[in-house]
PDB file of C-alpha atoms in Angstrom:
ATOM      1  CA  MET F 114      14.564  -5.789 -16.970  1.00 96.00           C
ATOM      2  CA  LYS F 115      16.683  -5.896 -13.675  1.00 98.00           C
ATOM      3  CA  ILE F 116      14.315  -4.688 -10.679  1.00 98.00           C
ATOM      4  CA  LEU F 117      15.355  -3.730  -6.945  1.00 98.00           C
ATOM      5  CA  LEU F 118      12.539  -3.992  -4.909  1.00 98.00           C
ATOM      6  CA  THR F 119      12.968  -2.780  -1.437  1.00 98.00           C
ATOM      7  CA  GLY F 120      10.664  -4.217   1.396  1.00 97.00           C
ATOM      8  CA  GLY F 121      10.371  -7.511   0.025  1.00 96.00           C
ATOM      9  CA  SER F 122       9.537  -9.247   3.071  1.00 93.00           C
ATOM     10  CA  GLY F 123       6.704  -6.896   3.974  1.00 94.00           C
ATOM     11  CA  PHE F 124       3.049  -7.338   2.888  1.00 96.00           C
ATOM     12  CA  ILE F 125       3.127  -5.174  -0.133  1.00 97.00           C
ATOM     13  CA  GLY F 126       6.869  -6.282  -1.114  1.00 97.00           C
ATOM     14  CA  ARG F 127       6.102  -9.973  -0.644  1.00 97.00           C
ATOM     15  CA  ASN F 128       3.026  -9.792  -2.830  1.00 98.00           C
ATOM     16  CA  LEU F 129       5.060  -7.840  -5.598  1.00 98.00           C
ATOM     17  CA  VAL F 130       7.717 -10.437  -5.612  1.00 98.00           C
ATOM     18  CA  GLU F 131       5.291 -13.204  -6.377  1.00 97.00           C
ATOM     19  CA  GLU F 132       3.374 -11.202  -8.946  1.00 97.00           C
ATOM     20  CA  LEU F 133       6.417  -9.637 -11.072  1.00 98.00           C
ATOM     21  CA  SER F 134       8.828 -12.474 -10.697  1.00 97.00           C
ATOM     22  CA  GLY F 135       7.744 -14.012 -14.077  1.00 92.00           C
ATOM     23  CA  ARG F 136       8.074 -11.006 -15.880  1.00 96.00           C
ATOM     24  CA  TYR F 137      11.211  -9.276 -14.569  1.00 98.00           C
ATOM     25  CA  GLN F 138      14.573 -10.139 -12.853  1.00 98.00           C
ATOM     26  CA  ILE F 139      13.635  -9.174  -9.180  1.00 98.00           C
ATOM     27  CA  VAL F 140      16.256  -8.643  -6.731  1.00 98.00           C
ATOM     28  CA  ALA F 141      14.573  -8.361  -3.230  1.00 98.00           C
ATOM     29  CA  PRO F 142      17.532  -8.366  -0.400  1.00 97.00           C
ATOM     30  CA  SER F 143      16.683  -8.826   3.041  1.00 95.00           C
ATOM     31  CA  SER F 144      17.444  -6.119   5.474  1.00 92.00           C
ATOM     32  CA  ALA F 145      20.718  -8.123   6.218  1.00 93.00           C
ATOM     33  CA  GLU F 146      21.724  -8.093   2.630  1.00 96.00           C
ATOM     34  CA  LEU F 147      20.970  -4.430   2.308  1.00 98.00           C
ATOM     35  CA  ASN F 148      20.392  -2.047   5.103  1.00 97.00           C
ATOM     36  CA  LEU F 149      18.684   0.774   3.863  1.00 98.00           C
ATOM     37  CA  LEU F 150      19.628   3.051   6.860  1.00 98.00           C
ATOM     38  CA  ASP F 151      23.379   2.657   6.088  1.00 98.00           C
ATOM     39  CA  ALA F 152      24.279   5.005   3.466  1.00 98.00           C
ATOM     40  CA  ASP F 153      27.611   3.458   2.358  1.00 98.00           C
ATOM     41  CA  CYS F 154      25.951  -0.056   2.168  1.00 98.00           C
ATOM     42  CA  VAL F 155      23.360   1.346   0.027  1.00 98.00           C
ATOM     43  CA  ARG F 156      25.806   3.232  -2.330  1.00 98.00           C
ATOM     44  CA  GLU F 157      27.660   0.178  -2.704  1.00 98.00           C
ATOM     45  CA  PHE F 158      24.588  -2.211  -3.555  1.00 98.00           C
ATOM     46  CA  LEU F 159      23.499   0.312  -6.176  1.00 98.00           C
ATOM     47  CA  SER F 160      26.624   1.131  -7.798  1.00 98.00           C
ATOM     48  CA  THR F 161      27.319  -2.551  -8.522  1.00 97.00           C
ATOM     49  CA  GLY F 162      23.782  -3.769  -9.139  1.00 97.00           C
ATOM     50  CA  HIS F 163      22.940  -2.265 -12.412  1.00 97.00           C
ATOM     51  CA  PHE F 164      19.287  -1.856 -11.935  1.00 98.00           C
ATOM     52  CA  ASP F 165      16.965  -0.540 -14.509  1.00 98.00           C
ATOM     53  CA  THR F 166      14.266   0.302 -11.862  1.00 98.00           C
ATOM     54  CA  VAL F 167      14.127   0.714  -8.098  1.00 98.00           C
ATOM     55  CA  VAL F 168      10.705   0.080  -6.654  1.00 98.00           C
ATOM     56  CA  HIS F 169      10.964   1.475  -3.061  1.00 98.00           C
ATOM     57  CA  THR F 170       8.156  -0.335  -0.771  1.00 98.00           C
ATOM     58  CA  ALA F 171      10.155  -0.350   2.345  1.00 97.00           C
ATOM     59  CA  THR F 172       8.450   1.648   5.162  1.00 94.00           C
ATOM     60  CA  THR F 173       8.125   2.037   8.696  1.00 88.00           C
ATOM     61  CA  ARG F 174       4.631   2.488   9.574  1.00 71.00           C
ATOM     62  CA  SER F 175       2.205   2.177  12.489  1.00 65.00           C
ATOM     63  CA  ASN F 176      -0.997   0.280  13.109  1.00 64.00           C
ATOM     64  CA  ARG F 177      -3.856   0.642  15.547  1.00 66.00           C
ATOM     65  CA  ARG F 178      -2.355  -1.973  17.705  1.00 64.00           C
ATOM     66  CA  THR F 179       1.184  -0.836  17.878  1.00 65.00           C
ATOM     67  CA  GLY F 180       1.151   2.874  17.488  1.00 69.00           C
ATOM     68  CA  ALA F 181       3.952   4.863  15.528  1.00 72.00           C
ATOM     69  CA  PRO F 182       7.735   4.043  16.584  1.00 81.00           C
ATOM     70  CA  VAL F 183       9.341   7.264  17.915  1.00 88.00           C
ATOM     71  CA  ASP F 184      12.019   7.020  14.947  1.00 92.00           C
ATOM     72  CA  MET F 185       9.344   6.691  12.203  1.00 94.00           C
ATOM     73  CA  LEU F 186      10.094   9.991  10.585  1.00 96.00           C
ATOM     74  CA  ASP F 187      13.745   9.553  10.561  1.00 97.00           C
ATOM     75  CA  ARG F 188      13.668   6.082   9.205  1.00 96.00           C
ATOM     76  CA  ASN F 189      11.525   6.482   6.434  1.00 97.00           C
ATOM     77  CA  CYS F 190      13.340   9.796   5.280  1.00 98.00           C
ATOM     78  CA  ARG F 191      16.826   8.071   5.846  1.00 98.00           C
ATOM     79  CA  MET F 192      15.796   5.005   3.586  1.00 98.00           C
ATOM     80  CA  TYR F 193      14.433   7.231   0.961  1.00 98.00           C
ATOM     81  CA  PHE F 194      17.375   9.735   0.558  1.00 98.00           C
ATOM     82  CA  ASN F 195      19.959   6.920   0.844  1.00 98.00           C
ATOM     83  CA  LEU F 196      18.473   5.487  -2.394  1.00 98.00           C
ATOM     84  CA  ALA F 197      17.701   8.840  -4.113  1.00 98.00           C
ATOM     85  CA  ARG F 198      21.192  10.129  -3.526  1.00 98.00           C
ATOM     86  CA  ASN F 199      22.434   7.438  -5.619  1.00 98.00           C
ATOM     87  CA  SER F 200      19.959   7.879  -8.705  1.00 98.00           C
ATOM     88  CA  GLN F 201      22.939   7.996 -11.049  1.00 98.00           C
ATOM     89  CA  PHE F 202      23.231   4.381 -10.442  1.00 98.00           C
ATOM     90  CA  PHE F 203      19.752   3.256 -11.787  1.00 98.00           C
ATOM     91  CA  GLY F 204      17.492   3.872 -14.394  1.00 98.00           C
ATOM     92  CA  ARG F 205      14.391   5.056 -12.300  1.00 98.00           C
ATOM     93  CA  MET F 206      12.911   4.796  -8.989  1.00 98.00           C
ATOM     94  CA  LEU F 207       9.229   4.269  -8.239  1.00 98.00           C
ATOM     95  CA  HIS F 208       8.651   5.241  -4.881  1.00 98.00           C
ATOM     96  CA  LEU F 209       5.475   4.108  -3.076  1.00 98.00           C
ATOM     97  CA  GLY F 210       3.911   7.179  -1.182  1.00 98.00           C
ATOM     98  CA  SER F 211       0.594   7.398   0.443  1.00 97.00           C
ATOM     99  CA  GLY F 212      -2.700   9.340   0.435  1.00 97.00           C
ATOM    100  CA  ALA F 213      -1.546  10.253   4.258  1.00 96.00           C
ATOM    101  CA  GLU F 214       0.780  12.583   2.682  1.00 97.00           C
ATOM    102  CA  TYR F 215      -1.846  14.978   1.633  1.00 98.00           C
ATOM    103  CA  GLY F 216      -2.738  15.397   5.393  1.00 95.00           C
ATOM    104  CA  ARG F 217      -5.849  13.641   6.642  1.00 86.00           C
ATOM    105  CA  ALA F 218      -7.600  16.775   8.553  1.00 88.00           C
ATOM    106  CA  GLY F 219     -10.286  18.073   5.956  1.00 90.00           C
ATOM    107  CA  LEU F 220      -9.304  15.781   3.326  1.00 94.00           C
ATOM    108  CA  PRO F 221     -11.741  16.024   0.390  1.00 96.00           C
ATOM    109  CA  SER F 222     -12.954  12.687  -1.027  1.00 96.00           C
ATOM    110  CA  ARG F 223     -11.544  11.601  -4.490  1.00 97.00           C
ATOM    111  CA  VAL F 224      -8.477  13.890  -3.795  1.00 98.00           C
ATOM    112  CA  HIS F 225      -6.557  15.037  -6.751  1.00 98.00           C
ATOM    113  CA  GLU F 226      -2.983  15.311  -7.220  1.00 98.00           C
ATOM    114  CA  ASN F 227      -3.214  18.887  -7.296  1.00 98.00           C
ATOM    115  CA  TYR F 228      -4.160  19.067  -3.586  1.00 98.00           C
ATOM    116  CA  PHE F 229      -0.697  17.921  -2.600  1.00 98.00           C
ATOM    117  CA  ASP F 230       1.219  20.595  -0.513  1.00 97.00           C
ATOM    118  CA  THR F 231      -2.331  22.279   0.414  1.00 96.00           C
ATOM    119  CA  CYS F 232      -1.191  21.399   3.965  1.00 95.00           C
ATOM    120  CA  VAL F 233       1.694  19.712   5.794  1.00 97.00           C
ATOM    121  CA  PRO F 234       0.473  16.357   7.396  1.00 97.00           C
ATOM    122  CA  THR F 235       0.577  16.552  11.219  1.00 94.00           C
ATOM    123  CA  ASP F 236       1.553  12.694  11.601  1.00 93.00           C
ATOM    124  CA  PRO F 237       5.051  11.410  11.471  1.00 94.00           C
ATOM    125  CA  TYR F 238       3.902   8.951   8.619  1.00 95.00           C
ATOM    126  CA  GLY F 239       2.356  11.243   6.425  1.00 96.00           C
ATOM    127  CA  PHE F 240       4.950  13.727   7.118  1.00 97.00           C
ATOM    128  CA  SER F 241       7.795  11.435   6.228  1.00 97.00           C
ATOM    129  CA  LYS F 242       5.960  10.556   2.829  1.00 97.00           C
ATOM    130  CA  TYR F 243       5.338  14.246   2.070  1.00 98.00           C
ATOM    131  CA  ILE F 244       9.194  15.084   2.677  1.00 98.00           C
ATOM    132  CA  CYS F 245      10.019  12.461   0.246  1.00 98.00           C
ATOM    133  CA  THR F 246       7.607  13.738  -2.478  1.00 98.00           C
ATOM    134  CA  LYS F 247       8.874  17.092  -2.301  1.00 98.00           C
ATOM    135  CA  HIS F 248      12.061  15.942  -3.095  1.00 98.00           C
ATOM    136  CA  ALA F 249      11.153  13.659  -5.881  1.00 98.00           C
ATOM    137  CA  GLU F 250       9.473  16.259  -7.292  1.00 97.00           C
ATOM    138  CA  THR F 251      12.853  17.929  -7.963  1.00 97.00           C
ATOM    139  CA  GLN F 252      14.401  14.867  -9.691  1.00 98.00           C
ATOM    140  CA  SER F 253      14.360  13.508 -13.049  1.00 97.00           C
ATOM    141  CA  ASN F 254      14.016   9.962 -12.394  1.00 98.00           C
ATOM    142  CA  ILE F 255      12.058   9.602  -9.335  1.00 98.00           C
ATOM    143  CA  TYR F 256       8.294   8.922  -9.395  1.00 98.00           C
ATOM    144  CA  VAL F 257       5.785   8.891  -6.554  1.00 98.00           C
ATOM    145  CA  LEU F 258       3.056   6.176  -6.707  1.00 98.00           C
ATOM    146  CA  ARG F 259       0.561   7.407  -3.697  1.00 98.00           C
ATOM    147  CA  LEU F 260      -1.529   4.401  -2.456  1.00 98.00           C
ATOM    148  CA  PHE F 261      -4.622   4.644  -0.326  1.00 97.00           C
ATOM    149  CA  GLY F 262      -5.783   1.317   1.081  1.00 95.00           C
ATOM    150  CA  VAL F 263      -4.154  -1.656  -0.501  1.00 98.00           C
ATOM    151  CA  PHE F 264      -5.390  -5.325   0.559  1.00 98.00           C
ATOM    152  CA  GLY F 265      -4.319  -8.943  -0.320  1.00 98.00           C
ATOM    153  CA  LYS F 266      -2.729 -12.213   1.325  1.00 97.00           C
ATOM    154  CA  TYR F 267       0.139 -11.551   4.149  1.00 96.00           C
ATOM    155  CA  GLU F 268      -1.616  -8.697   5.508  1.00 94.00           C
ATOM    156  CA  ALA F 269      -1.737  -7.866   8.940  1.00 93.00           C
ATOM    157  CA  TRP F 270      -4.788  -9.868   9.707  1.00 94.00           C
ATOM    158  CA  ASP F 271      -4.951  -8.916  13.251  1.00 92.00           C
ATOM    159  CA  VAL F 272      -5.680  -5.208  12.683  1.00 91.00           C
ATOM    160  CA  ARG F 273      -6.240  -4.537   8.646  1.00 94.00           C
ATOM    161  CA  PHE F 274      -9.793  -4.418   7.961  1.00 96.00           C
ATOM    162  CA  ILE F 275     -10.491  -6.818   4.977  1.00 98.00           C
ATOM    163  CA  SER F 276      -8.173  -9.537   6.216  1.00 97.00           C
ATOM    164  CA  ASN F 277      -9.336  -8.971   9.634  1.00 96.00           C
ATOM    165  CA  ALA F 278     -12.918  -9.598   8.593  1.00 97.00           C
ATOM    166  CA  CYS F 279     -11.926 -12.707   6.496  1.00 98.00           C
ATOM    167  CA  ALA F 280     -10.172 -14.163   9.608  1.00 97.00           C
ATOM    168  CA  ARG F 281     -12.836 -13.612  11.961  1.00 97.00           C
ATOM    169  CA  VAL F 282     -15.504 -15.295   9.755  1.00 97.00           C
ATOM    170  CA  VAL F 283     -13.389 -18.162   9.228  1.00 97.00           C
ATOM    171  CA  LYS F 284     -12.923 -18.725  12.843  1.00 96.00           C
ATOM    172  CA  GLY F 285     -16.726 -18.222  13.280  1.00 95.00           C
ATOM    173  CA  LYS F 286     -16.410 -14.682  15.006  1.00 95.00           C
ATOM    174  CA  PRO F 287     -18.638 -11.589  13.973  1.00 95.00           C
ATOM    175  CA  ILE F 288     -17.309  -8.957  11.830  1.00 96.00           C
ATOM    176  CA  VAL F 289     -16.809  -5.755  14.060  1.00 95.00           C
ATOM    177  CA  ILE F 290     -16.528  -2.289  12.627  1.00 95.00           C
ATOM    178  CA  ARG F 291     -15.677   0.320  15.055  1.00 93.00           C
ATOM    179  CA  GLN F 292     -17.126   3.166  12.633  1.00 95.00           C
ATOM    180  CA  ASP F 293     -18.186   2.986   9.219  1.00 96.00           C
ATOM    181  CA  VAL F 294     -16.012   4.816   6.651  1.00 96.00           C
ATOM    182  CA  LYS F 295     -15.488   4.752   2.802  1.00 97.00           C
ATOM    183  CA  PHE F 296     -11.967   3.688   1.652  1.00 96.00           C
ATOM    184  CA  ASP F 297     -10.373   3.275  -1.683  1.00 98.00           C
ATOM    185  CA  TYR F 298      -9.027  -0.167  -1.635  1.00 98.00           C
ATOM    186  CA  LEU F 299      -6.754  -1.804  -4.281  1.00 98.00           C
ATOM    187  CA  HIS F 300      -5.898  -5.679  -4.438  1.00 98.00           C
ATOM    188  CA  THR F 301      -2.307  -6.467  -4.647  1.00 98.00           C
ATOM    189  CA  SER F 302      -2.675  -7.948  -8.159  1.00 98.00           C
ATOM    190  CA  GLU F 303      -4.030  -4.627  -9.361  1.00 98.00           C
ATOM    191  CA  LEU F 304      -1.089  -2.691  -7.743  1.00 98.00           C
ATOM    192  CA  ALA F 305       1.190  -5.105  -9.507  1.00 98.00           C
ATOM    193  CA  GLY F 306      -0.807  -4.568 -13.109  1.00 98.00           C
ATOM    194  CA  LEU F 307      -0.301  -0.761 -12.430  1.00 98.00           C
ATOM    195  CA  LEU F 308       3.402  -0.996 -11.655  1.00 98.00           C
ATOM    196  CA  THR F 309       4.049  -2.759 -14.618  1.00 98.00           C
ATOM    197  CA  TRP F 310       2.966   0.102 -16.598  1.00 98.00           C
ATOM    198  CA  PHE F 311       5.153   2.427 -14.726  1.00 98.00           C
ATOM    199  CA  ILE F 312       8.222   0.005 -15.192  1.00 98.00           C
ATOM    200  CA  GLU F 313       7.779  -0.277 -18.891  1.00 98.00           C
ATOM    201  CA  HIS F 314       6.572   3.561 -19.798  1.00 97.00           C
ATOM    202  CA  ASN F 315       7.974   6.739 -19.193  1.00 96.00           C
ATOM    203  CA  PRO F 316       5.483   8.669 -16.932  1.00 97.00           C
ATOM    204  CA  LYS F 317       4.663  12.335 -17.887  1.00 97.00           C
ATOM    205  CA  GLN F 318       4.162  13.746 -14.336  1.00 98.00           C
ATOM    206  CA  LYS F 319       6.015  13.237 -11.051  1.00 98.00           C
ATOM    207  CA  SER F 320       3.517  11.933  -8.784  1.00 98.00           C
ATOM    208  CA  TYR F 321       0.077   9.780  -9.431  1.00 98.00           C
ATOM    209  CA  ASN F 322      -2.749   8.447  -7.281  1.00 98.00           C
ATOM    210  CA  VAL F 323      -2.381   4.791  -7.559  1.00 98.00           C
ATOM    211  CA  CYS F 324      -5.882   3.706  -6.736  1.00 98.00           C
ATOM    212  CA  ARG F 325      -9.405   2.414  -7.986  1.00 97.00           C
ATOM    213  CA  GLY F 326     -11.058   5.759  -7.860  1.00 96.00           C
ATOM    214  CA  GLU F 327     -13.649   4.000  -6.297  1.00 97.00           C
ATOM    215  CA  ALA F 328     -14.540   4.044  -2.690  1.00 97.00           C
ATOM    216  CA  PHE F 329     -16.538   1.235  -0.574  1.00 98.00           C
ATOM    217  CA  THR F 330     -17.768   1.314   2.921  1.00 97.00           C
ATOM    218  CA  LEU F 331     -16.336  -0.912   5.415  1.00 97.00           C
ATOM    219  CA  SER F 332     -19.821  -2.249   6.105  1.00 97.00           C
ATOM    220  CA  ARG F 333     -20.316  -3.139   2.294  1.00 98.00           C
ATOM    221  CA  LEU F 334     -16.716  -4.905   2.056  1.00 98.00           C
ATOM    222  CA  ALA F 335     -17.995  -6.776   5.411  1.00 98.00           C
ATOM    223  CA  GLU F 336     -21.003  -8.187   3.504  1.00 98.00           C
ATOM    224  CA  MET F 337     -18.660  -9.034   0.574  1.00 98.00           C
ATOM    225  CA  VAL F 338     -16.849 -11.194   2.815  1.00 98.00           C
ATOM    226  CA  ALA F 339     -19.991 -12.577   4.157  1.00 98.00           C
ATOM    227  CA  GLU F 340     -21.197 -13.290   0.609  1.00 98.00           C
ATOM    228  CA  ALA F 341     -17.822 -14.872  -0.056  1.00 98.00           C
ATOM    229  CA  SER F 342     -17.917 -17.228   3.030  1.00 97.00           C
ATOM    230  CA  GLY F 343     -21.698 -18.477   2.016  1.00 95.00           C
ATOM    231  CA  ASP F 344     -22.690 -18.053   5.756  1.00 92.00           C
ATOM    232  CA  SER F 345     -24.439 -15.350   7.392  1.00 93.00           C
ATOM    233  CA  PRO F 346     -21.940 -13.864   9.870  1.00 95.00           C
ATOM    234  CA  GLN F 347     -23.119 -11.066  12.411  1.00 96.00           C
ATOM    235  CA  ILE F 348     -21.648  -7.780  11.215  1.00 97.00           C
ATOM    236  CA  ILE F 349     -21.512  -5.009  14.263  1.00 95.00           C
ATOM    237  CA  VAL F 350     -20.849  -1.674  13.607  1.00 95.00           C
ATOM    238  CA  ARG F 351     -19.962   0.349  16.940  1.00 93.00           C
ATOM    239  CA  ASN F 352     -20.369   3.891  15.982  1.00 91.00           C
ATOM    240  CA  PRO F 353     -23.299   4.398  13.380  1.00 84.00           C
ATOM    241  CA  ALA F 354     -21.963   7.950  12.200  1.00 93.00           C
ATOM    242  CA  MET F 355     -20.052   7.829   8.964  1.00 94.00           C
ATOM    243  CA  GLY F 356     -16.367   8.445   9.381  1.00 94.00           C
ATOM    244  CA  ALA F 357     -14.464  10.803   6.771  1.00 93.00           C
ATOM    245  CA  GLU F 358     -13.836   9.258   3.304  1.00 96.00           C
ATOM    246  CA  TYR F 359     -10.231   8.333   2.152  1.00 97.00           C
ATOM    247  CA  SER F 360     -10.133   7.887  -1.376  1.00 98.00           C
ATOM    248  CA  GLY F 361      -8.275   9.439  -4.745  1.00 98.00           C
ATOM    249  CA  ASP F 362      -9.143  10.626  -7.891  1.00 98.00           C
ATOM    250  CA  ASN F 363      -7.069   8.241 -10.495  1.00 98.00           C
ATOM    251  CA  SER F 364      -8.191  10.084 -13.574  1.00 98.00           C
ATOM    252  CA  ARG F 365      -4.433  11.338 -14.223  1.00 98.00           C
ATOM    253  CA  LEU F 366      -3.061   7.822 -14.257  1.00 98.00           C
ATOM    254  CA  MET F 367      -6.123   6.450 -16.261  1.00 98.00           C
ATOM    255  CA  GLN F 368      -5.876   9.036 -19.073  1.00 98.00           C
ATOM    256  CA  GLU F 369      -2.196   8.414 -19.488  1.00 98.00           C
ATOM    257  CA  MET F 370      -2.536   4.776 -19.191  1.00 98.00           C
ATOM    258  CA  GLY F 371      -5.684   4.717 -21.478  1.00 97.00           C
ATOM    259  CA  GLY F 372      -7.715   2.873 -18.671  1.00 97.00           C
ATOM    260  CA  TYR F 373      -7.152  -0.397 -16.590  1.00 98.00           C
ATOM    261  CA  ALA F 374      -9.540  -3.163 -16.163  1.00 97.00           C
ATOM    262  CA  PHE F 375     -10.101  -3.291 -12.478  1.00 98.00           C
ATOM    263  CA  ARG F 376     -11.392  -6.448 -11.152  1.00 97.00           C
ATOM    264  CA  ARG F 377     -14.797  -6.464  -9.443  1.00 98.00           C
ATOM    265  CA  MET F 378     -14.183  -5.659  -5.714  1.00 98.00           C
ATOM    266  CA  SER F 379     -16.363  -8.670  -4.734  1.00 98.00           C
ATOM    267  CA  ASP F 380     -13.980 -10.949  -6.679  1.00 98.00           C
ATOM    268  CA  SER F 381     -11.009  -9.944  -4.802  1.00 98.00           C
ATOM    269  CA  VAL F 382     -12.557 -10.252  -1.607  1.00 98.00           C
ATOM    270  CA  ARG F 383     -13.513 -13.480  -2.174  1.00 98.00           C
ATOM    271  CA  GLU F 384     -10.312 -14.669  -3.296  1.00 98.00           C
ATOM    272  CA  LEU F 385      -8.578 -13.406  -0.136  1.00 98.00           C
ATOM    273  CA  TYR F 386     -11.397 -15.089   1.825  1.00 98.00           C
ATOM    274  CA  LEU F 387     -10.641 -18.483   0.358  1.00 98.00           C
ATOM    275  CA  TRP F 388      -6.890 -17.888   0.736  1.00 98.00           C
ATOM    276  CA  TYR F 389      -7.469 -17.154   4.537  1.00 98.00           C
ATOM    277  CA  ARG F 390      -9.871 -20.270   4.763  1.00 97.00           C
ATOM    278  CA  GLU F 391      -6.946 -22.592   3.145  1.00 98.00           C
ATOM    279  CA  HIS F 392      -4.604 -21.002   5.640  1.00 97.00           C
ATOM    280  CA  GLN F 393      -6.810 -20.716   8.571  1.00 96.00           C
ATOM    281  CA  ASP F 394      -3.988 -22.479  10.827  1.00 96.00           C
ATOM    282  CA  MET F 395      -2.046 -19.175  10.887  1.00 95.00           C
ATOM    283  CA  ILE F 396      -4.798 -17.387  12.363  1.00 95.00           C
ATOM    284  CA  ASP F 397      -4.520 -17.276  16.332  1.00 93.00           C
ATOM    285  CA  ALA F 398      -8.470 -16.536  17.146  1.00 89.00           C
ATOM    286  CA  GLN F 399      -7.107 -14.828  20.570  1.00 87.00           C
ATOM    287  CA  GLN F 400      -5.795 -12.003  18.369  1.00 88.00           C
ATOM    288  CA  LEU F 401      -9.087 -11.142  16.794  1.00 86.00           C
ATOM    289  CA  THR F 402     -10.457  -9.507  19.552  1.00 75.00           C
ATOM    290  CA  PHE F 403      -8.892  -6.096  19.090  1.00 66.00           C
ATOM    291  CA  ASP F 404     -12.334  -4.296  18.239  1.00 67.00           C
ATOM    292  CA  ASP F 405     -14.544  -6.304  20.376  1.00 66.00           C
ATOM    293  CA  SER F 406     -14.540  -3.920  23.241  1.00 58.00           C
ATOM    294  CA  GLU F 407     -17.020  -0.967  23.461  1.00 51.00           C
TER     295      GLU F 407
END
């Protein structure tokens, strides 16, 4: 099968290229080769590419260090619609959505897909994903895979929690948690495995929570990193109050798939820790101080 994967140089895309290349013919063009913001360029690429599946991972997002770019909403919607408007040229599109499209205010734990459109997200990232999903619901060959937390190698170790914790311990620093919270994290290898099912089967629904369906506190994840290191790094929690849980109900997907063998979270965390220890030269210890201030 021939797969177009957008965002192949990003964190998720880069991992998926590595995980899926042995199984499919993966085409992952750079932004110079395929400018998703250029409607004519996208149409030409798709009309001549003959792709069985488009896996749309490209996105503009923010993090705690950089904040949201002013054109985030425009960019995310434009990339999606430039692809979706040419759906006659590919078999199906798997659009990576986000739990953020449910809206974070008052979000229930283990949120179910039926909660979608209960409210409209107020942040530009969540709103952009919401808009794309509303359109996908009207299309016969576009499906939304809602992600919550995803972690793995190539992640932004300066701000993303699990990678940041690994990098800190590798560099002999304490793990710092600003506020403890439960997150539903999925390892990139598990995402690739679940994505394979969507590529090779005909989903019955238009959108799915693609997650473990199990949430871990950041403090417990920090303990897993510490256990993987074989050391006793200090774990500092700045705010003892528990924050709002961010997790999804994956029963719709699990029932349709017939289940999935998720890895033990501690094994995935250990694998990532060992990867950072092997690649510690890439870690700038001066950039690990983002959460150190009170």
